[in-house]
Amino acid sequence: MIEDIVDLELPVAERLVIRRNRLQNSTPLSTTKSESTEKLPRIAIVTGVHGDELEGQYVCALIAQKVQAEFARLRGIVDIYPAINPLGIDAIERSIPYLELDMNRYFAGEQERNDSYIAHMTDSVTESLAGADLVVDIHASNIYLREIPQIRMDRNTAERLLPLARLMNVDFVWIHEAITVLKSTLAHTLNSRNTPTLVVEMGVGMRITPVYCHELVQGIFRVMTHLGIWDDPDPSPVKVPIECKEGEVSYINSPAAGLFLPAVEHWIGVAQGELLGRIVQPLTGEVVSEIRSPGAGTVFTLREYPVVMEGSLLARVFTAAPELTK
Amino acid sequence: MKTEVIYRLASMSREDYQIHGYRFGSGKPRVAIVAGMRGSEAQGLYVAAKLVQYLKQNEQAIASGSEILVIPSVNPYSLNTVHRLWPLDHTDINRMFPGYSKGETTQRIAAAVMEAVQDYELGVNLTSTPHPGKHVVHARIHRLGTDSVEAAVAFGLPFVHEHEANPQETGSLNYNWQIWNTRAVSLAGGRGFEIDEDQVLELFHGVLRFLVVQGVLPKNVVPVEALPLQHRHSRVVQDTDICVVTTPRAGIFSTRCRPGDSVQAGEVLAEILDPHVGEVRYEIRSPITGTAFYVYRAPLVYEKMIALMIV
Ligand SMILES: [Zn+2]
């Protein structure tokens, strides 16, 4: 059932609509249970808060296809929200077009919001998601950086979220410190309202990485089985993610401006001092800098967008478990 | 006047990015004035340029032992491309404070600006809001200390908006100045990407008045409009004093109301028109009698946008 979660008038012959596809099977798992009094377990797949991130679009399509193809296995509710920022997706803009504001900084209810239609959208989305057994908010990094499939969580939520994250078939779980500006994200808002929400970051902006999407879909069905939403007596095994804490990540920021040409593959083990890439000046051909790994570890973030300035992030290296290769 | 390059960065394709500073007087760092942090803030750039011109001509009048620093454009790269945010990664320098000298590009810029301005007793940021409409000229402060209210009223502008910082604003220069014990005031007005000559003069005179009140400039060198007179006292408003009027419909936004206008309760201030057949979809009336603090100013408006703020 396709429902409009938000329906706002736009100035010229159009409406701003945020849609949800609710896939629901009320058939009880055991015929002896009373179906009407039972609250159905519910998972929500949310993506497109950032209009330039597309990996989640394909994940939504794959989940909708599989649930409908194997509908008899559904034991609850799967809600699919592919486009939280529909105008941004259409305009290839990360932010909300026109006001140029990052929607994922306007979810917290207690703070001042710049325009009330944004508050209306974020509040309506939050309300419709609250109470789900799990929300998966899928992000695709940005256009600058390629990320290995990972789940990020704030230290304060780790106790509750880690057992679920471990089922998601991702390579990496990054447990970071609580950050003030992230208080107004969708995930923080829902987690603080007691609706467990996992943030997935994977791939790169404006592109689809099919292999990552298929891996994540496998994880989502695994977690659905765990939550009693999907009937699979023999679920296929999932990857055991590397769990990474603050202090185990080295950030490599560019020391110069130019074109960044990586010398390593993404998600590969590197030795201390190993060449990660070069910065080249196109006008002269000069190699202005050679970028070397500050320690042994695994490159889990790698610059994708070639133009850099001093300070641009080039790579993140997880330094606690060296020598990992894919 | 001493000029200096406060920070410099190389670019692959453009000329080096540079932040220029202009220093007047000598001695104790009294006042730092920062403008042009976003590409939409040309009005503040203009006010700062007028201040540099003025202080250059009147440098001998600056109280002895007082130093003033003016940075007219923190962000020439965005001003020159008419782009509100940092061109390469769309980040906002004014959300990166206190900055980090080993971090991302705009964190490094914020760190360099912070280092240059953090020891000043008083900080002024000529800034803007992201709203797509026009504000009256006002001083904006965060509720971190009462000292800033006193500093803000010294500009003699019609309003002081005492605003509670949201999580994003903890990354602003104003907020971080206060953390570092500088009394900080942001001056805002107008609309991004536009210049209103009357507001430029109002802001310019407001800063001169502030410098007189702070004892940095003597009364006899400033124009009469900049003198701190009794009748120029600011009305201090809190977030909760601002009556926000939103649009229940979308369409063409038609108004003759201007920020600063006196308005009556029930008065029709704007109309929302059907963009195809011209019919009035909605009449926006003022819910209270007061002054228009902000008026939406763009041809088309969405449903549930802020049309007006009345105080
Ligand atoms: Zn994102």
XYZ file of C-alpha atoms and ligand atoms in Angstrom:
638
model
C 0.000 0.000 0.000
C 1.493 3.309 -1.073
C 0.804 6.155 1.336
C 1.702 9.836 1.359
C 3.533 10.648 4.589
C 3.968 14.286 3.605
C 1.866 16.178 1.086
C 2.688 19.879 0.726
C 1.618 22.343 -1.922
C 4.373 23.687 -4.185
C 3.926 27.041 -5.897
C 3.405 25.898 -9.480
C 1.145 22.957 -10.325
C 2.892 20.323 -8.196
C 2.912 18.858 -4.702
C 5.868 17.855 -2.549
C 5.089 14.274 -1.599
C 7.094 11.881 0.590
C 5.857 8.358 -0.051
C 6.010 5.126 1.836
C 5.309 1.657 0.515
C 3.895 -0.506 3.300
C 4.252 -4.212 2.655
C 2.209 -6.029 5.269
C 1.152 -9.569 5.867
C -1.223 -10.068 8.767
C -1.180 -13.849 8.514
C 0.027 -15.015 11.927
C 3.074 -17.240 12.216
C 1.070 -19.811 14.148
C -2.631 -20.295 13.518
C -3.348 -20.589 17.215
C -2.485 -16.915 17.883
C -5.089 -14.250 17.661
C -4.025 -11.964 14.849
C -6.121 -8.930 15.651
C -4.740 -8.261 19.104
C -1.134 -8.808 18.144
C 1.090 -5.882 17.226
C 2.886 -6.782 14.018
C 6.670 -6.405 14.083
C 7.836 -3.609 11.791
C 11.047 -2.626 10.012
C 11.452 0.600 8.063
C 14.002 1.111 5.290
C 14.660 4.831 4.893
C 16.885 6.577 2.398
C 17.265 9.681 0.254
C 17.597 12.208 3.093
C 20.576 13.400 1.048
C 19.548 13.861 -2.577
C 22.939 12.967 -4.057
C 23.106 9.510 -2.437
C 21.646 6.734 -4.554
C 22.900 3.410 -3.170
C 19.807 3.189 -0.948
C 17.489 3.616 -3.941
C 18.638 0.293 -5.337
C 18.455 -1.349 -1.898
C 14.805 -0.236 -1.620
C 13.989 -1.673 -5.035
C 15.665 -5.008 -4.203
C 13.795 -5.298 -0.899
C 10.428 -4.448 -2.489
C 11.046 -7.074 -5.186
C 12.060 -9.844 -2.794
C 9.271 -9.224 -0.269
C 6.646 -9.290 -3.028
C 8.164 -12.318 -4.764
C 8.226 -14.322 -1.512
C 5.244 -12.694 0.193
C 4.201 -15.817 2.096
C 7.344 -15.445 4.231
C 6.393 -11.990 5.448
C 5.297 -12.035 9.081
C 4.898 -8.360 9.792
C 5.427 -4.973 8.178
C 8.164 -3.757 5.855
C 7.946 -0.007 5.255
C 9.994 1.407 2.399
C 10.759 5.147 2.266
C 13.017 5.708 -0.745
C 12.890 9.506 -0.962
C 12.842 11.594 2.210
C 14.206 14.547 0.189
C 12.438 13.996 -3.165
C 13.254 17.407 -4.646
C 16.928 16.934 -3.773
C 17.038 13.568 -5.517
C 15.492 15.082 -8.628
C 17.829 18.082 -8.615
C 20.937 15.985 -7.727
C 21.365 18.094 -4.617
C 22.434 16.776 -1.246
C 20.564 19.511 0.607
C 16.979 20.614 0.349
C 16.868 22.574 -2.910
C 16.184 26.306 -2.729
C 17.007 26.766 0.956
C 20.256 24.774 0.646
C 19.829 23.226 4.086
C 20.945 19.750 5.077
C 17.694 17.986 5.995
C 19.584 15.678 8.354
C 20.259 18.656 10.631
C 16.563 19.467 11.136
C 15.082 16.383 12.761
C 15.310 17.288 16.433
C 12.026 18.633 17.674
C 13.355 20.881 20.412
C 15.369 23.301 18.303
C 14.615 26.269 16.104
C 14.068 25.307 12.508
C 14.717 27.633 9.638
C 11.555 27.079 7.726
C 8.496 25.408 8.981
C 7.903 23.253 5.896
C 11.176 21.503 6.664
C 10.042 20.997 10.253
C 6.732 19.682 8.940
C 8.534 17.161 6.728
C 10.999 16.010 9.382
C 8.334 15.820 12.106
C 5.945 13.853 9.871
C 8.671 11.417 8.867
C 9.763 11.002 12.495
C 6.199 10.415 13.678
C 5.565 7.785 11.023
C 8.767 5.923 11.937
C 8.517 6.104 15.719
C 7.674 2.790 17.321
C 9.174 0.606 14.594
C 11.180 -2.371 15.802
C 14.060 -1.214 13.615
C 14.741 1.686 11.250
C 17.612 1.408 8.767
C 18.686 4.825 7.437
C 20.821 4.198 4.349
C 23.388 6.789 3.296
C 25.919 6.684 0.486
C 28.740 8.842 1.819
C 28.918 11.833 -0.539
C 30.394 12.475 -3.982
C 33.892 12.891 -2.543
C 34.532 9.693 -0.592
C 33.974 5.985 -1.174
C 33.001 4.030 1.931
C 33.059 0.302 2.665
C 29.593 -0.857 3.812
C 29.500 0.213 7.440
C 27.202 1.060 10.275
C 27.956 4.126 12.371
C 26.687 4.656 15.848
C 27.142 6.960 18.761
C 28.795 5.380 21.804
C 25.659 5.920 23.906
C 23.526 3.770 21.597
C 26.052 0.958 21.065
C 24.732 -1.350 23.761
C 21.316 -1.519 22.153
C 22.330 -1.297 18.490
C 25.438 -3.476 18.250
C 23.585 -6.840 18.392
C 21.405 -5.690 15.473
C 24.345 -4.185 13.553
C 26.181 -7.509 13.738
C 23.403 -9.147 11.706
C 23.472 -6.564 8.902
C 26.187 -8.228 6.773
C 28.362 -5.110 6.699
C 32.138 -5.104 6.853
C 32.597 -2.468 9.460
C 30.911 -0.948 12.514
C 32.227 2.426 13.638
C 31.391 3.443 17.192
C 32.106 7.145 17.583
C 31.788 9.759 20.303
C 28.547 11.719 20.675
C 28.781 14.830 18.475
C 26.688 17.932 19.191
C 25.737 18.711 15.582
C 24.527 15.153 15.037
C 21.824 15.632 17.675
C 19.473 16.809 14.975
C 19.834 13.800 12.676
C 17.007 11.392 11.919
C 18.904 8.558 13.619
C 19.684 10.446 16.818
C 16.116 11.690 17.083
C 14.627 8.220 16.671
C 17.160 6.510 18.934
C 16.480 9.059 21.649
C 12.771 8.274 21.239
C 13.532 4.632 21.844
C 13.120 3.542 18.198
C 16.315 1.642 17.337
C 17.830 3.174 14.199
C 20.922 2.016 12.355
C 22.811 4.385 10.056
C 24.398 2.614 7.093
C 27.068 4.414 5.075
C 28.266 2.710 1.925
C 29.583 3.318 -1.559
C 29.781 6.770 -3.037
C 27.423 9.584 -3.980
C 25.649 9.733 -7.352
C 26.484 6.107 -8.139
C 25.235 2.624 -7.371
C 27.621 -0.121 -6.240
C 25.510 -3.249 -6.899
C 27.665 -5.637 -4.872
C 27.309 -3.498 -1.722
C 23.557 -3.204 -2.261
C 23.125 -6.975 -2.564
C 25.231 -7.543 0.570
C 23.174 -5.082 2.583
C 19.885 -6.577 1.371
C 21.066 -9.971 2.615
C 21.801 -8.397 6.005
C 18.439 -6.633 6.162
C 16.609 -9.943 5.556
C 18.778 -11.561 8.218
C 17.814 -8.917 10.760
C 14.167 -9.204 9.658
C 14.319 -12.919 10.427
C 15.797 -12.097 13.841
C 12.923 -9.663 14.501
C 10.290 -12.193 13.385
C 9.326 -10.203 10.303
C 10.680 -12.702 7.784
C 10.223 -16.443 7.949
C 13.495 -18.103 7.040
C 14.234 -21.291 8.993
C 17.723 -21.465 7.513
C 19.096 -17.929 7.133
C 22.355 -17.644 5.244
C 25.342 -16.595 7.342
C 26.390 -12.956 7.479
C 29.800 -11.316 7.719
C 31.225 -10.623 11.139
C 31.950 -6.904 11.034
C 35.138 -5.316 12.266
C 34.228 -3.158 15.235
C 36.096 0.092 15.413
C 36.214 2.676 18.184
C 37.361 6.259 18.254
C 41.139 6.424 18.364
C 41.515 3.480 16.024
C 41.035 5.641 12.927
C 43.700 7.760 11.211
C 42.437 10.617 9.059
C 44.580 11.566 6.090
C 43.898 15.110 4.903
C 45.545 16.539 1.824
C 48.635 18.656 2.421
C 48.297 20.315 -1.010
C 45.959 21.267 -3.836
C 45.750 19.330 -7.080
C 44.441 16.076 -8.481
C 44.445 13.120 -6.111
C 45.455 9.903 -7.866
C 45.082 6.916 -5.534
C 47.803 4.266 -5.558
C 45.854 1.682 -3.526
C 42.548 -0.109 -3.829
C 39.712 0.672 -1.469
C 39.353 -1.711 1.541
C 42.865 -3.011 1.458
C 45.546 -3.561 4.054
C 48.445 -1.128 3.974
C 51.786 -0.979 5.739
C 53.078 2.024 7.631
C 54.601 4.457 5.140
C 52.991 2.761 2.162
C 52.117 5.045 -0.757
C 48.357 5.757 -0.785
C 48.342 8.203 -3.674
C 49.845 11.263 -5.272
C 48.730 14.860 -5.670
C 49.485 16.126 -9.169
C 49.311 19.663 -10.548
C 47.752 19.481 -14.050
C 49.284 22.741 -15.295
C 52.863 21.542 -14.853
C 52.541 17.808 -14.306
C 54.456 18.210 -11.071
C 53.802 15.662 -8.340
C 53.274 18.107 -5.488
C 52.845 15.520 -2.786
C 53.103 11.809 -2.115
C 50.567 10.573 0.417
C 51.748 7.803 2.722
C 49.895 5.822 5.345
C 50.654 7.020 8.887
C 50.363 3.442 10.192
C 49.612 -0.136 9.278
C 45.917 -0.766 8.814
C 42.989 -0.976 6.440
C 41.800 1.781 4.115
C 38.048 1.921 4.705
C 37.438 5.397 3.244
C 39.113 6.492 0.022
C 38.838 9.745 -1.912
C 36.761 9.323 -5.075
C 36.432 12.928 -6.270
C 39.831 13.844 -7.716
C 40.041 17.608 -7.119
C 41.429 18.429 -3.689
C 42.564 21.421 -1.682
C 44.684 21.542 1.406
C 42.587 19.813 4.071
C 40.423 17.674 1.770
C 39.970 14.199 3.266
C 41.855 11.604 1.182
C 41.479 8.434 3.250
C 40.628 6.981 6.602
C 42.698 4.074 7.822
C 41.519 1.699 10.525
C 44.741 1.046 12.394
C 43.769 -1.560 14.995
C 43.716 -4.600 12.654
C 46.388 -4.475 9.944
C 46.850 -6.773 6.975
C 43.193 -7.223 6.079
C 42.455 -7.756 2.433
C 39.332 -8.490 0.526
C 46.699 51.032 8.668
C 48.578 47.784 8.417
C 47.444 45.177 5.948
C 48.323 41.535 6.188
C 47.443 38.159 4.777
C 45.923 36.225 7.672
C 45.658 32.936 5.820
C 46.493 31.557 2.423
C 45.612 28.325 0.647
C 46.561 27.019 -2.766
C 43.955 25.835 -5.267
C 44.390 23.543 -8.249
C 42.727 25.905 -10.717
C 42.153 29.270 -9.062
C 44.462 31.926 -7.667
C 45.439 31.344 -4.051
C 42.685 31.799 -1.508
C 43.651 34.639 0.834
C 42.132 36.251 3.892
C 43.193 39.879 4.250
C 43.242 41.731 7.559
C 43.384 45.489 8.163
C 44.737 46.720 11.480
C 44.243 50.187 12.938
C 45.754 51.772 16.032
C 48.006 49.806 18.338
C 48.077 48.290 21.763
C 45.357 46.221 23.378
C 43.267 44.132 20.956
C 39.919 45.878 21.499
C 37.599 45.183 18.554
C 37.637 42.611 15.747
C 35.163 43.021 12.883
C 34.643 40.026 10.601
C 32.551 39.937 7.407
C 32.072 38.055 4.146
C 32.084 34.582 5.660
C 29.531 33.378 3.073
C 29.170 34.194 -0.595
C 25.753 35.690 0.135
C 27.148 38.230 2.602
C 28.166 41.031 0.246
C 26.189 43.556 2.300
C 28.449 42.910 5.295
C 31.483 43.086 3.003
C 30.314 46.522 1.868
C 29.831 47.744 5.452
C 33.281 46.427 6.405
C 34.833 48.149 3.379
C 33.266 51.454 4.453
C 34.678 50.930 7.945
C 38.174 50.257 6.576
C 37.949 53.437 4.505
C 36.708 55.418 7.490
C 39.261 54.066 9.963
C 42.072 54.665 7.477
C 41.081 58.340 7.261
C 40.591 58.709 11.023
C 43.276 56.428 12.382
C 44.880 59.195 14.479
C 41.591 59.582 16.403
C 41.546 55.989 17.668
C 42.025 55.931 21.447
C 45.642 55.264 22.322
C 46.403 51.716 23.341
C 43.482 50.336 21.295
C 43.783 48.143 18.260
C 41.016 47.342 15.765
C 41.168 44.486 13.263
C 38.834 44.363 10.254
C 38.536 41.278 8.040
C 36.153 42.340 5.244
C 36.061 38.997 3.438
C 36.770 35.678 5.100
C 35.523 33.956 1.970
C 36.487 35.564 -1.367
C 36.141 32.184 -3.119
C 32.392 32.030 -2.428
C 31.801 35.765 -2.917
C 33.435 35.603 -6.346
C 31.366 32.632 -7.470
C 28.127 33.968 -5.888
C 27.835 30.728 -3.988
C 26.645 30.845 -0.376
C 28.817 27.945 0.827
C 32.409 26.857 0.242
C 32.570 25.994 -3.466
C 34.434 22.675 -3.374
C 32.528 20.861 -0.633
C 29.483 23.067 0.150
C 30.379 23.466 3.806
C 29.667 26.606 5.820
C 32.739 28.261 7.367
C 30.465 29.819 9.994
C 29.562 26.344 11.268
C 33.173 25.155 11.576
C 34.330 27.160 14.594
C 36.502 26.900 16.651
C 38.085 25.128 13.676
C 40.801 22.524 13.492
C 44.140 23.342 11.872
C 44.727 19.704 10.809
C 41.164 19.031 9.631
C 39.094 19.693 6.520
C 39.695 22.841 4.451
C 36.939 24.955 6.028
C 37.901 23.751 9.519
C 41.421 25.027 8.790
C 40.043 28.367 7.608
C 37.906 28.667 10.752
C 40.935 27.810 12.918
C 42.998 30.529 11.218
C 40.227 33.115 11.669
C 39.734 32.065 15.302
C 43.439 32.400 15.985
C 43.474 35.889 14.463
C 40.443 37.186 16.391
C 40.261 35.262 19.659
C 42.137 37.672 21.912
C 39.899 40.659 21.168
C 37.732 42.089 23.880
C 34.828 42.711 21.496
C 33.843 40.808 18.368
C 31.492 41.907 15.593
C 30.398 39.586 12.807
C 28.544 41.144 9.877
C 26.466 38.167 8.870
C 23.168 37.007 7.395
C 20.478 34.433 8.051
C 19.637 31.651 5.584
C 16.031 32.842 5.258
C 14.980 33.733 1.708
C 13.499 37.057 2.805
C 14.553 40.354 4.212
C 15.234 41.277 7.849
C 15.346 44.625 9.579
C 18.812 45.579 10.667
C 19.420 44.043 14.076
C 22.085 42.870 16.476
C 21.965 39.167 17.214
C 23.448 37.557 20.297
C 23.379 34.182 21.960
C 22.247 33.659 25.515
C 25.610 32.763 26.929
C 26.331 35.810 29.024
C 24.609 39.058 29.923
C 27.666 41.061 28.842
C 26.725 40.648 25.211
C 23.332 42.322 25.681
C 25.115 45.408 26.913
C 27.491 45.280 23.941
C 24.623 44.714 21.497
C 22.531 47.696 22.602
C 25.578 49.946 22.084
C 25.052 49.721 18.309
C 21.801 51.647 18.725
C 20.053 49.538 16.084
C 16.260 49.194 16.357
C 16.404 45.600 17.634
C 18.570 43.209 19.563
C 17.584 39.589 19.047
C 18.669 37.425 21.949
C 18.645 34.010 20.373
C 19.125 30.581 21.902
C 21.811 28.711 19.941
C 20.674 25.476 18.270
C 23.134 22.555 17.906
C 24.332 23.829 14.514
C 25.044 27.296 15.834
C 27.549 25.979 18.378
C 29.874 26.025 15.331
C 29.472 29.742 14.648
C 32.141 32.382 15.195
C 29.795 34.310 17.494
C 29.221 31.320 19.776
C 32.906 30.401 19.952
C 34.010 33.961 20.540
C 31.875 33.930 23.662
C 33.318 30.601 24.773
C 36.714 32.303 24.547
C 35.496 35.321 26.580
C 35.118 37.796 23.742
C 31.868 39.745 23.952
C 30.412 38.959 20.550
C 27.595 40.477 18.536
C 26.404 39.491 15.067
C 24.855 42.169 12.902
C 22.317 40.991 10.360
C 19.844 42.588 8.037
C 18.625 42.591 4.498
C 18.584 39.539 2.328
C 21.429 37.339 1.118
C 23.076 38.262 -2.199
C 21.533 41.758 -2.061
C 22.641 45.176 -0.908
C 20.255 47.738 0.557
C 22.045 51.116 0.617
C 19.927 52.388 3.528
C 20.742 49.327 5.619
C 24.436 49.630 4.738
C 24.446 53.161 6.168
C 22.449 52.042 9.214
C 24.956 49.259 9.913
C 27.967 51.482 9.215
C 26.709 54.137 11.612
C 25.791 51.436 14.126
C 29.365 50.126 14.216
C 30.795 53.658 14.565
C 28.338 54.310 17.419
C 29.474 51.083 19.057
C 33.121 52.173 18.759
C 32.228 55.525 20.385
C 30.354 53.833 23.261
C 33.298 51.494 23.800
C 35.632 54.483 23.985
C 37.596 53.419 20.932
C 36.592 56.478 18.870
C 35.851 59.992 20.158
C 32.434 61.549 19.471
C 33.849 64.446 17.478
C 35.073 62.372 14.532
C 31.892 60.405 13.758
C 29.008 61.699 11.621
C 26.024 63.018 13.570
C 23.932 59.976 12.550
C 26.433 57.779 14.381
C 26.270 59.580 17.705
C 24.943 57.551 20.619
C 21.798 59.533 21.434
C 19.107 58.756 23.979
C 16.353 58.004 21.474
C 18.407 55.336 19.739
C 17.766 52.555 22.131
C 17.283 49.014 20.963
C 14.331 46.843 21.754
C 15.613 43.506 23.036
C 13.518 40.590 21.746
C 13.725 36.917 22.646
C 12.877 34.034 20.283
C 9.509 33.743 22.007
C 8.680 37.442 21.369
C 8.745 36.911 17.613
C 5.353 36.159 16.091
C 5.993 33.864 13.110
C 3.376 33.798 10.334
C 3.572 30.873 7.930
C 1.912 30.284 4.562
C -1.011 27.834 4.515
C -0.895 27.785 0.699
C 1.764 27.947 -2.035
C 1.874 30.184 -5.081
C 3.053 33.587 -6.233
C 3.967 35.709 -3.207
C 2.714 39.247 -3.587
C 3.479 41.891 -0.971
C 4.208 45.561 -0.505
C 5.172 45.120 3.139
C 8.760 45.931 3.984
C 10.847 45.039 7.012
C 10.575 47.855 9.540
C 6.983 48.744 8.590
C 4.490 49.256 11.390
C 1.622 46.829 10.992
C -1.845 46.570 12.525
C -3.495 43.418 13.807
C -5.741 42.056 11.042
C -4.071 44.068 8.278
C -3.550 42.177 5.012
C 0.215 42.170 4.467
C 0.608 39.745 1.570
C -1.349 37.615 -0.857
C -0.649 34.192 -2.222
C -1.844 33.923 -5.818
C -2.660 30.934 -7.974
C 0.229 30.914 -10.464
C -1.934 29.869 -13.413
C -5.231 31.669 -13.023
C -4.267 34.568 -10.744
C -6.916 34.039 -8.077
C -6.033 34.912 -4.503
C -5.450 31.640 -2.706
C -4.836 33.222 0.668
C -4.588 36.626 2.311
C -1.897 36.851 4.959
C -2.949 39.065 7.849
C -0.856 40.288 10.715
C -1.953 38.500 13.897
C -0.650 41.342 16.064
C 0.090 45.054 15.983
C 3.825 45.629 15.820
C 6.770 45.943 13.479
C 7.638 43.698 10.538
C 10.937 42.105 11.606
C 11.210 39.835 8.562
C 9.307 39.679 5.281
C 9.576 36.800 2.821
C 10.974 38.090 -0.417
C 11.029 35.711 -3.341
C 8.630 35.398 -6.265
C 7.226 31.986 -5.324
C 6.434 30.545 -1.940
C 5.860 26.986 -0.702
C 3.175 25.884 1.713
C 4.337 26.234 5.351
C 7.132 28.722 4.768
C 7.758 31.734 6.981
C 5.988 34.698 5.378
C 6.495 37.200 8.152
C 7.964 37.700 11.556
C 6.311 40.433 13.586
C 7.652 41.825 16.856
Zn 23.906 11.001 3.708
